mmCIF file of C-alpha atoms and ligand atoms in Angstrom:
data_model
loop_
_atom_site.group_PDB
_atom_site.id
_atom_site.type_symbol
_atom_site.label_atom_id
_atom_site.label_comp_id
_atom_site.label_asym_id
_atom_site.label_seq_id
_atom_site.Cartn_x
_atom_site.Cartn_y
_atom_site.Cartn_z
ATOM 1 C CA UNK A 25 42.613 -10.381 18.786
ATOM 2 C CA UNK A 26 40.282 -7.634 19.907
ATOM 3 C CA UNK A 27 39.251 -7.005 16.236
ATOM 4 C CA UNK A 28 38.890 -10.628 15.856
ATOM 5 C CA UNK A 29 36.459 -10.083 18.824
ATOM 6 C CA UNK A 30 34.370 -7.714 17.530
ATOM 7 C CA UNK A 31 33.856 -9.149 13.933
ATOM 8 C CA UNK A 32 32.509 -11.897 16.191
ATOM 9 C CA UNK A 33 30.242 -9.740 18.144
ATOM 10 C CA UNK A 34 28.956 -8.183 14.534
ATOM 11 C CA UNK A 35 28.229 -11.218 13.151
ATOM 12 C CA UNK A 36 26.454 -12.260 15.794
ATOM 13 C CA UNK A 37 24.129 -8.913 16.282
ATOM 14 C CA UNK A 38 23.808 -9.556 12.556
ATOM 15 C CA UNK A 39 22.673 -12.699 12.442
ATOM 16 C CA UNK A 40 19.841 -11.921 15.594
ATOM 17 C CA UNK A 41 19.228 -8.812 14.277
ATOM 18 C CA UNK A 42 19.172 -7.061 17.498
ATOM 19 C CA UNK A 43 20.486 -3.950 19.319
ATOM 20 C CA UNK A 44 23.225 -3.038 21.746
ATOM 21 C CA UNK A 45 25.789 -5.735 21.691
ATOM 22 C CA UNK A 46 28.039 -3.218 20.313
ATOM 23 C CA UNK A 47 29.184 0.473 20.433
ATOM 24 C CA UNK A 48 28.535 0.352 24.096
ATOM 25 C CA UNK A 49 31.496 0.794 25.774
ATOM 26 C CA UNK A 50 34.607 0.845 23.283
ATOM 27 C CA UNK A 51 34.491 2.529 19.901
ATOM 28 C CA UNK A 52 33.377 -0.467 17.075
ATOM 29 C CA UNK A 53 34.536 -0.196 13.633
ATOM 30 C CA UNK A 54 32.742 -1.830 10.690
ATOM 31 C CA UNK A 55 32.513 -1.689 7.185
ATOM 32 C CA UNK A 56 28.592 -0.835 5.942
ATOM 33 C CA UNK A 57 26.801 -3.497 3.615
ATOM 34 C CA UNK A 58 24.258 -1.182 2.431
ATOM 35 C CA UNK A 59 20.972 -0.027 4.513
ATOM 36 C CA UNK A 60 20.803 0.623 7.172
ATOM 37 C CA UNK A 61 24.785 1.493 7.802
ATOM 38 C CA UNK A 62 23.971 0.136 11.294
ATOM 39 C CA UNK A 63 21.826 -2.926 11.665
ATOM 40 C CA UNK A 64 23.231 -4.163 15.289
ATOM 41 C CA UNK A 65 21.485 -0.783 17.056
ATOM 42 C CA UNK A 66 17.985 1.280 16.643
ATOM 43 C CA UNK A 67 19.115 4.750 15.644
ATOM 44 C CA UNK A 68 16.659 7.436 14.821
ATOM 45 C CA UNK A 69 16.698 11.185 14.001
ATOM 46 C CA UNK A 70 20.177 11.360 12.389
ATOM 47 C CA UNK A 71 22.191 14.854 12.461
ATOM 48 C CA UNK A 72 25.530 15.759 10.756
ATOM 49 C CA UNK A 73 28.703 17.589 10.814
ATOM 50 C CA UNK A 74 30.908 17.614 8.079
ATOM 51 C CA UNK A 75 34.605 18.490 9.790
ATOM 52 C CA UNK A 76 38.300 18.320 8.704
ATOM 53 C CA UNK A 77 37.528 15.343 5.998
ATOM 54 C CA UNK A 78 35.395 13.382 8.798
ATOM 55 C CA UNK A 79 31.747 13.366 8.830
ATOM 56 C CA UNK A 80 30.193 12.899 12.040
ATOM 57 C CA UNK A 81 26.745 11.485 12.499
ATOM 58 C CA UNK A 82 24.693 11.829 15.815
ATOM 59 C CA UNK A 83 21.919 10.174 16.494
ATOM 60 C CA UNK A 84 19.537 9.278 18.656
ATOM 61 C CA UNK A 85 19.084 5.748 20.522
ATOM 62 C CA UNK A 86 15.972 3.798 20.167
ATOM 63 C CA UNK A 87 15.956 1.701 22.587
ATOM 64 C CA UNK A 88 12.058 0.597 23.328
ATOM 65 C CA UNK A 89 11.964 -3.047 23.405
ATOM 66 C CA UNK A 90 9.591 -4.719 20.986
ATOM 67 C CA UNK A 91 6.566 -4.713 20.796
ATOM 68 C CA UNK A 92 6.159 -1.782 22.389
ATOM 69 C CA UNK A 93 5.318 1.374 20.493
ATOM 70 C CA UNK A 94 6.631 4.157 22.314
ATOM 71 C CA UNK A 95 10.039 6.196 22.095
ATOM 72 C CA UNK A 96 12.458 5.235 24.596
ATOM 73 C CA UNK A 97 15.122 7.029 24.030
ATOM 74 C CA UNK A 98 17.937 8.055 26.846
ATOM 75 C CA UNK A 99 21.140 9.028 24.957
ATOM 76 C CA UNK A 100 22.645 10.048 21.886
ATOM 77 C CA UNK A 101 25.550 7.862 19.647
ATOM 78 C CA UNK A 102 28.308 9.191 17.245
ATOM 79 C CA UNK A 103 29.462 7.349 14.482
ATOM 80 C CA UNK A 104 32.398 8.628 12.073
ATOM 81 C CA UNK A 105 33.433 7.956 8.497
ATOM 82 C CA UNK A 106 35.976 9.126 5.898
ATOM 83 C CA UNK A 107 34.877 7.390 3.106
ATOM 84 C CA UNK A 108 31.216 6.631 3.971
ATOM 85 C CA UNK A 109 31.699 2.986 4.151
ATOM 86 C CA UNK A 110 33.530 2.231 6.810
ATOM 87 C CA UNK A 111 32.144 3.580 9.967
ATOM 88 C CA UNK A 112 33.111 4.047 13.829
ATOM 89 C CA UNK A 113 30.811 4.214 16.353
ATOM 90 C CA UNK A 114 31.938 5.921 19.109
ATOM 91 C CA UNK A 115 31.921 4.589 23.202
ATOM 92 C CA UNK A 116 31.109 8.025 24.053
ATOM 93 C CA UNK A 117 27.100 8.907 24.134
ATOM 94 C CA UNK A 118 25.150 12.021 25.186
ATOM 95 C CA UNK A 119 22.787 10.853 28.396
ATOM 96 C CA UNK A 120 19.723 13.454 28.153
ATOM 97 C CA UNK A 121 20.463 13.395 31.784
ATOM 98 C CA UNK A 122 23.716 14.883 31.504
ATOM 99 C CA UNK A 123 21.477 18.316 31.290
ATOM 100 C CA UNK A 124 20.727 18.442 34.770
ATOM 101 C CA UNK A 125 17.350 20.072 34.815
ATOM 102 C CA UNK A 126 15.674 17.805 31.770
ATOM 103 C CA UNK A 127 13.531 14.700 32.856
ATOM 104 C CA UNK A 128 14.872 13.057 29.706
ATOM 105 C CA UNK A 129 14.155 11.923 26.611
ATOM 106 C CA UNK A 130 16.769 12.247 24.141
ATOM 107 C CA UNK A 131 14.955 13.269 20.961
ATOM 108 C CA UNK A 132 16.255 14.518 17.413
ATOM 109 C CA UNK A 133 19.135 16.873 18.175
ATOM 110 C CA UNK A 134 22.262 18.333 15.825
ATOM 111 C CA UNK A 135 26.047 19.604 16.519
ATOM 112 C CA UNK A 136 27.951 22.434 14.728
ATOM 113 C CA UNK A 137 31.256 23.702 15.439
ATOM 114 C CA UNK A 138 31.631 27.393 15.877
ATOM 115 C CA UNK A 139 35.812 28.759 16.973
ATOM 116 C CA UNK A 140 37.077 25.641 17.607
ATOM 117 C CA UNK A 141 33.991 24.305 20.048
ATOM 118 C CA UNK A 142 31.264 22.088 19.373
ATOM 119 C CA UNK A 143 28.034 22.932 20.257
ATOM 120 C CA UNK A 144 25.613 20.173 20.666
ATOM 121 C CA UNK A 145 22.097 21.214 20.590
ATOM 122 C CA UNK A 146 19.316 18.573 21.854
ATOM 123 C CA UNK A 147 15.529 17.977 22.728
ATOM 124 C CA UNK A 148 14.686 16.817 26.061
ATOM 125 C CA UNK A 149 11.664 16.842 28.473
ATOM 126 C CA UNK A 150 12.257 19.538 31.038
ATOM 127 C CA UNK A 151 11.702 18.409 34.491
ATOM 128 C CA UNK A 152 10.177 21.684 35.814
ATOM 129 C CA UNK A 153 8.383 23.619 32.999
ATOM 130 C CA UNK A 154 6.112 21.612 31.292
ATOM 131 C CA UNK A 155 6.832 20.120 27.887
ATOM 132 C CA UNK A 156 9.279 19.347 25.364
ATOM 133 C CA UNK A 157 12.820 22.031 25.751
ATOM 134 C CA UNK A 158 16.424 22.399 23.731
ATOM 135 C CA UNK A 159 19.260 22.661 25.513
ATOM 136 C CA UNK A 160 22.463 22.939 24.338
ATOM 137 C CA UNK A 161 26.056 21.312 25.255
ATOM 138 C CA UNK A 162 29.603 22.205 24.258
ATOM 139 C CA UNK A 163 32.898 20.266 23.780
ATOM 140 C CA UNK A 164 36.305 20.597 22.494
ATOM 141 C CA UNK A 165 36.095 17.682 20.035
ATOM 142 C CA UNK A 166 33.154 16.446 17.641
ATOM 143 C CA UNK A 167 33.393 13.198 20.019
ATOM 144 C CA UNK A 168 33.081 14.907 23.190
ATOM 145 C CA UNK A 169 33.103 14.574 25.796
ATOM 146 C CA UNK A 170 30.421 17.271 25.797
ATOM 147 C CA UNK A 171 29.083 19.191 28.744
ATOM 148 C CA UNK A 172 25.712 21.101 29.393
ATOM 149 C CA UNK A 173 26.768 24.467 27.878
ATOM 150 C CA UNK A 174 24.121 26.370 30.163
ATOM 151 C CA UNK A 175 22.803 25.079 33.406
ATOM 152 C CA UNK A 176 19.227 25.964 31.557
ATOM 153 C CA UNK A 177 17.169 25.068 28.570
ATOM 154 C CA UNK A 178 17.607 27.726 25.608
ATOM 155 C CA UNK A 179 14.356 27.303 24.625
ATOM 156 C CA UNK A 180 11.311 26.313 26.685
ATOM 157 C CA UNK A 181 7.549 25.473 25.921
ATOM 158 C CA UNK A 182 6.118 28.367 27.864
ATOM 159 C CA UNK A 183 8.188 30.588 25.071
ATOM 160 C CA UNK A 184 6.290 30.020 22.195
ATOM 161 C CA UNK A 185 2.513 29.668 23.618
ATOM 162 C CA UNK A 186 1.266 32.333 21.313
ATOM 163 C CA UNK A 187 2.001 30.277 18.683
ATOM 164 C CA UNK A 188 0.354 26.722 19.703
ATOM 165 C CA UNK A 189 -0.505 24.979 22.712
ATOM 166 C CA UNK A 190 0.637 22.106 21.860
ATOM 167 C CA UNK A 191 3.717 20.987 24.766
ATOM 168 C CA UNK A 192 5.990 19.585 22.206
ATOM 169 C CA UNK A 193 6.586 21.992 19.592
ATOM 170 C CA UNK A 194 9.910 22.985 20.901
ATOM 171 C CA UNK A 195 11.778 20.076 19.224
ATOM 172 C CA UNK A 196 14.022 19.042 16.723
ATOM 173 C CA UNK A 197 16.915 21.862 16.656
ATOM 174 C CA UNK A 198 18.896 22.722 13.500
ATOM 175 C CA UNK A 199 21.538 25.246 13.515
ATOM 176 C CA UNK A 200 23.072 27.249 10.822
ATOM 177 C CA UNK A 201 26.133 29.804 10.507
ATOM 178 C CA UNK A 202 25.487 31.829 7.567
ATOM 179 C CA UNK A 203 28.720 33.495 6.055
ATOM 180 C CA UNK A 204 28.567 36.730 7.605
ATOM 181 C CA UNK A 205 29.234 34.870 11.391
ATOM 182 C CA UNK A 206 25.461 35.047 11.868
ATOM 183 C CA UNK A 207 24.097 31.919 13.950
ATOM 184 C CA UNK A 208 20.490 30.680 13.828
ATOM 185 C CA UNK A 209 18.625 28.300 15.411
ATOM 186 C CA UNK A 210 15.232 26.541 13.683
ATOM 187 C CA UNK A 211 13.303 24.504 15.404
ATOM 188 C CA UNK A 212 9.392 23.214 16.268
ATOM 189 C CA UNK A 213 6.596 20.470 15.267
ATOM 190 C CA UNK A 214 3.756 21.662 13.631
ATOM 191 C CA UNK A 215 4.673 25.452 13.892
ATOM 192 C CA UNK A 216 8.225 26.168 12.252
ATOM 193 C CA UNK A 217 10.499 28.667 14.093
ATOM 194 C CA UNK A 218 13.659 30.176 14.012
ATOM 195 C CA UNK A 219 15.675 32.720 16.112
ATOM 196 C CA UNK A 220 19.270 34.430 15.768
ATOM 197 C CA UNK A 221 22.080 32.971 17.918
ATOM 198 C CA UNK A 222 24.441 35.195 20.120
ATOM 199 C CA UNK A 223 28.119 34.343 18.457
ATOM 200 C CA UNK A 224 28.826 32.178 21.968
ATOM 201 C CA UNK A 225 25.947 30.002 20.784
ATOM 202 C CA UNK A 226 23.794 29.095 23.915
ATOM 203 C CA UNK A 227 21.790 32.596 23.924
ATOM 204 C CA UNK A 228 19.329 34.152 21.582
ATOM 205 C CA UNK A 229 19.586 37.103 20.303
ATOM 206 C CA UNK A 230 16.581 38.406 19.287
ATOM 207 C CA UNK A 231 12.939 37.565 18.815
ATOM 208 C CA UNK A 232 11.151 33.787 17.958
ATOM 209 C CA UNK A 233 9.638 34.395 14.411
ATOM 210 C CA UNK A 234 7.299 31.582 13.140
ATOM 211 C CA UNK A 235 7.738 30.461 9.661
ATOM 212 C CA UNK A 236 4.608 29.540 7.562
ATOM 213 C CA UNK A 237 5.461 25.992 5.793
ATOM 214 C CA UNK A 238 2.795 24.144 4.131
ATOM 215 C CA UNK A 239 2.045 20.662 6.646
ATOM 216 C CA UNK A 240 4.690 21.101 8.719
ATOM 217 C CA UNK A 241 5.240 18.530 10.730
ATOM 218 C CA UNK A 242 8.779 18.503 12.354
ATOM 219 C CA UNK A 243 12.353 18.198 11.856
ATOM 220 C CA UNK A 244 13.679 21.067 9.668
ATOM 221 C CA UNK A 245 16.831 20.762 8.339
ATOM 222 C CA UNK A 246 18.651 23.838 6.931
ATOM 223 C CA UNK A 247 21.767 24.098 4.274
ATOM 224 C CA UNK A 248 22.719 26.372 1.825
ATOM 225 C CA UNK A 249 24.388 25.533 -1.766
ATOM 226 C CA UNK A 250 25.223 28.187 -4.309
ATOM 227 C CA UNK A 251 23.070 31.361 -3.148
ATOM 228 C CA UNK A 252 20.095 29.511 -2.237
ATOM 229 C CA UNK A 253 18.855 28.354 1.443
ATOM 230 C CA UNK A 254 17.043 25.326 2.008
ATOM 231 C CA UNK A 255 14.495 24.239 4.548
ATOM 232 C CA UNK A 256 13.624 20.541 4.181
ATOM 233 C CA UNK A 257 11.256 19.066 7.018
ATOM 234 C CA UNK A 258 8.910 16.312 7.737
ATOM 235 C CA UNK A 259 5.407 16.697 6.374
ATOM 236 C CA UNK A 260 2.353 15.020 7.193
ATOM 237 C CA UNK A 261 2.236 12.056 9.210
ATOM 238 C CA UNK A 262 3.485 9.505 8.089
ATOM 239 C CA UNK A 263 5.881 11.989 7.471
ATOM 240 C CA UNK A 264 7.580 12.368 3.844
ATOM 241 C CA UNK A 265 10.418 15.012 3.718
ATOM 242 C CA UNK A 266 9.781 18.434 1.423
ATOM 243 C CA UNK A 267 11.513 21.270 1.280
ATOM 244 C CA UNK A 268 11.292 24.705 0.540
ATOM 245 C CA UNK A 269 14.176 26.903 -0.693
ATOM 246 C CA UNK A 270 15.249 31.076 -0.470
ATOM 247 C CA UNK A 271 17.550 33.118 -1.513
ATOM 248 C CA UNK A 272 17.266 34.851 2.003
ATOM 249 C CA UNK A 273 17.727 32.966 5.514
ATOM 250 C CA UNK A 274 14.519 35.501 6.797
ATOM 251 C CA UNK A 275 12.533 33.744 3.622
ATOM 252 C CA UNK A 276 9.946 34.321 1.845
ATOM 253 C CA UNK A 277 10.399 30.112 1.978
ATOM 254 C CA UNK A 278 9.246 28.718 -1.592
ATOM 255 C CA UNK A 279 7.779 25.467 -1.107
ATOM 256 C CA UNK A 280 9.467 22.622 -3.569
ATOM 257 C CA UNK A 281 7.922 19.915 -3.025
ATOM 258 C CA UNK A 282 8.547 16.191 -1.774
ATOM 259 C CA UNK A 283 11.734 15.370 -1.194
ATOM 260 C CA UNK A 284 11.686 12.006 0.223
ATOM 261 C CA UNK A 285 8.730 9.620 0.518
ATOM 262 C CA UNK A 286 7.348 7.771 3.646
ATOM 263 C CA UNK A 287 10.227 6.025 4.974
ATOM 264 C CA UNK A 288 9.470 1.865 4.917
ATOM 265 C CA UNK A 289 7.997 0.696 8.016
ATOM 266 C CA UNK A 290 8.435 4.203 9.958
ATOM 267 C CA UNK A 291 6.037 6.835 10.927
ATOM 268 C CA UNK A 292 8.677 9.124 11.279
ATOM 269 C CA UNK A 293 11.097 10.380 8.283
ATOM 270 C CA UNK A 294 13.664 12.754 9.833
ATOM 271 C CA UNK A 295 16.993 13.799 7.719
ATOM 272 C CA UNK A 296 20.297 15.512 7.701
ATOM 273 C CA UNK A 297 21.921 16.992 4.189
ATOM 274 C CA UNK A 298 25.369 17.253 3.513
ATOM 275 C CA UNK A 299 28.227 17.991 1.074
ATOM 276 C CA UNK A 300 31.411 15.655 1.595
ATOM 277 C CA UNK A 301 34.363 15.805 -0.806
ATOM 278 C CA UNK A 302 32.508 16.473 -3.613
ATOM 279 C CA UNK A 303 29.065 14.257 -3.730
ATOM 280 C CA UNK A 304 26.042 15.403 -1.608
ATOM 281 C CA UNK A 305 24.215 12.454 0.919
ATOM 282 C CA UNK A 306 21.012 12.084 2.566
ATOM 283 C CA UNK A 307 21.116 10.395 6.050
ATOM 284 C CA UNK A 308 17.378 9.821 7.168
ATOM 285 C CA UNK A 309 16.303 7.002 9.122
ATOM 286 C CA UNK A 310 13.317 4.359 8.288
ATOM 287 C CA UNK A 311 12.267 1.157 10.517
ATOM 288 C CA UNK A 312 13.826 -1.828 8.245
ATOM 289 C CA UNK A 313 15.982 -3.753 10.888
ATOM 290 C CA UNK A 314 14.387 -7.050 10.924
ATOM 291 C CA UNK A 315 12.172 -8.497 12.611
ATOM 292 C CA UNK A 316 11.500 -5.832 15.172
ATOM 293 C CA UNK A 317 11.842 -2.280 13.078
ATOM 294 C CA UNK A 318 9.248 0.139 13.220
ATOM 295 C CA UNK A 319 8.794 3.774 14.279
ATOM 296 C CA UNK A 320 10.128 3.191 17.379
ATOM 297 C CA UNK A 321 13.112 1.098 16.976
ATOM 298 C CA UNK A 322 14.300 3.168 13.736
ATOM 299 C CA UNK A 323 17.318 2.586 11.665
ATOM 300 C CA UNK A 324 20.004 4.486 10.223
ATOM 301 C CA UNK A 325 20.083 4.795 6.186
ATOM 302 C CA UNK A 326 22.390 7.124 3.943
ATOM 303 C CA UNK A 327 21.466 7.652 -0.043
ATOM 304 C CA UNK A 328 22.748 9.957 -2.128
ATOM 305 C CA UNK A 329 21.079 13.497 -2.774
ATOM 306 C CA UNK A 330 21.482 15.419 -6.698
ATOM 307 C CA UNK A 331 20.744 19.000 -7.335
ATOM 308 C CA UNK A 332 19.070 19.669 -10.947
ATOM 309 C CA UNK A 333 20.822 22.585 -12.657
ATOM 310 C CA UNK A 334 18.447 24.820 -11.235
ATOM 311 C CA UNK A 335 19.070 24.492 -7.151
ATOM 312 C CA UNK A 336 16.221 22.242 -6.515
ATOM 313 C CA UNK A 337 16.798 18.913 -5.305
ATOM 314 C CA UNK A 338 15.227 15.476 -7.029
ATOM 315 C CA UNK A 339 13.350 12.833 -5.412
ATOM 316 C CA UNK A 340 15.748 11.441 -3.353
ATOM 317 C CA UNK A 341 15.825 7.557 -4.286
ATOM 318 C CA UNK A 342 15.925 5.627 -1.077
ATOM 319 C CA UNK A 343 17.828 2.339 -1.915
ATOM 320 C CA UNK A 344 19.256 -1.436 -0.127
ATOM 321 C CA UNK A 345 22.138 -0.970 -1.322
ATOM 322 C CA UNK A 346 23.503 2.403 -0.017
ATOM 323 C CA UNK A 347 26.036 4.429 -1.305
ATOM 324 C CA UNK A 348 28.294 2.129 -3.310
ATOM 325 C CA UNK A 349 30.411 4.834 -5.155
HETATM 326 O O1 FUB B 461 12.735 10.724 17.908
HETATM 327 C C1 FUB B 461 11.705 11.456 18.508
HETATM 328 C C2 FUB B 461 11.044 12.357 17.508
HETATM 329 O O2 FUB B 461 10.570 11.592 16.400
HETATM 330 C C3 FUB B 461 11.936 13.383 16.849
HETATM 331 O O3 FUB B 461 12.261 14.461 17.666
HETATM 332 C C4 FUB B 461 11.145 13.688 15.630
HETATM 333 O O4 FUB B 461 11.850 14.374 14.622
HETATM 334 C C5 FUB B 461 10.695 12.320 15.198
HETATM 335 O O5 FUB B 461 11.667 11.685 14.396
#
């Protein structure tokens, strides 16, 4: 009965095209028909974790009501697949509220699990210091619930003035364990930074170094395959995806190229890579939920990604259809 409910609900948010009906306060399974994987929600700046044959995607929740264009964005959702068709979204969201000294705004953010705990790392507005902050929460399970690992922000705009004065450059988080146990943190908009990571994971542990990428914009994304390190990010605006690739996670970063083209009908182009049994995926978001998509009501895609022999990665193909093998 209750699944005969919500194939009801589906339809319905299908057929109008519009946002939370669903995945608001009971986990909602469905099975993806292509792009976007979710067409009943906005969902913008995707992250994820591959864990124990799951992969978890977290992303934020656009929730500005048309026409305006403006974020408005409050909390963070979790979906789940095994097979990267059928999909759960989870009842349990992240409120950027939950971090009791942020104003709000629940921009990109990513999780990583380090001994057994999940470490949730987010952008918010801090209430007291001016500008744009990442906190961090932790949680015994990839679906929470998760709890502000700190009491503080990790990283505040009055950290990295030298660099710019722009007030929200401390955004979009990435983290990264590399095989010796050491953590990092990457981070910024238009100025590129990363830091090392204490092994509990909410303090640094050593100095902010600024990494020269050519039109950085925002979101960096980093993975490593097969001796190499990769830092893709947003470019430009409207923002493509490029990358740049190492063979050390302190650079010298070679720039590669474009990696993913404007996004249709988005201003923003922000991505997550990741391995899962076998085949590697690209999870970005674009602004193709009709008829109200757009840069601010984003949604959630998923395409596959192909190495060349070499390491470097080809033009990902963005496609309707989604991943169908
Ligand atoms: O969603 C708000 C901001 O837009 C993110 O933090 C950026 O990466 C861009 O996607």
């Amino acid at each position: 009965m209750l699944s005969k409910i919500k194939t009801v609900l589906l339809s319905t948010a299908l057929v109008f095209g519009t946002a939370s009906v669903l995945g608001a306060d009971r986990d909602t399974t469905f099975v993806a028909s292509g792009n976007p994987i979710v067409k009943y929600k906005y969902l913008g700046d995707p992250a994820a974790l591959v864990h124990d044959g799951t992969v978890y995607i977290y992303a934020g929740h656009d929730e500005s009501p048309a026409p305006a264009q403006h974020y408005l964005m409050n909390e963070w959702c979790i979906l789940s697949t095994q097979d990267m068709k059928t999909f759960t979204e989870h009842a349990y969201t992240l409120k950027a509220t939950d971090f009791k000294w942020a104003k709000g705004e629940a921009w990109a953010s990513q999780v990583i699990e380090r001994n057994g705990k999940f470490y949730w790392y987010v952008t918010v507005e801090h209430a007291t210091i001016p500008g744009k902050s990442i906190g961090v929460a932790v949680g015994d399970s990839p679906l929470g619930p998760f709890k502000d690992a700190r009491g503080s922000a990790l990283i505040t705009n009055d950290m990295t003035t030298e660099y710019t004065s722009i007030r929200w450059d401390d955004i979009d988080p990435t983290v990264f364990i590399d095989d010796d146990g050491q953590a990092y943190l990457f981070w910024g908009n238009t100025q590129c930074y990363y830091a090392k990571l204490k092994d509990n994971m909410t303090e640094l542990d050593g100095p902010i170094v600024p990494i020269n990428l050519p039109r950085f914009t925002e979101a960096p994304w980093i993975h490593k395959r097969g001796g190499w390190y990769y830092l893709s990010f947003a470019s430009e605006f409207p923002e493509k995806i490029c990358y740049a690739m190492s063979k050390s996670i302190n650079g010298p970063w070679e720039y590669k190229g474009i990696l993913n083209e404007i996004a249709g009908n988005s201003n923003t182009n922000h991505q997550a890579i990741i391995e899962f049994k076998g085949k590697d995926y690209f999870i970005y978001h674009n602004g193709s939920i009709n008829p109200d998509g757009c840069g601010y009501r984003r949604a959630l895609c998923i395409d596959r990604l192909h190495y060349n022999a070499d390491g470097t990665i080809r033009r990902i193909q963005m496609t309707t259809e989604g991943i169908t093998e």
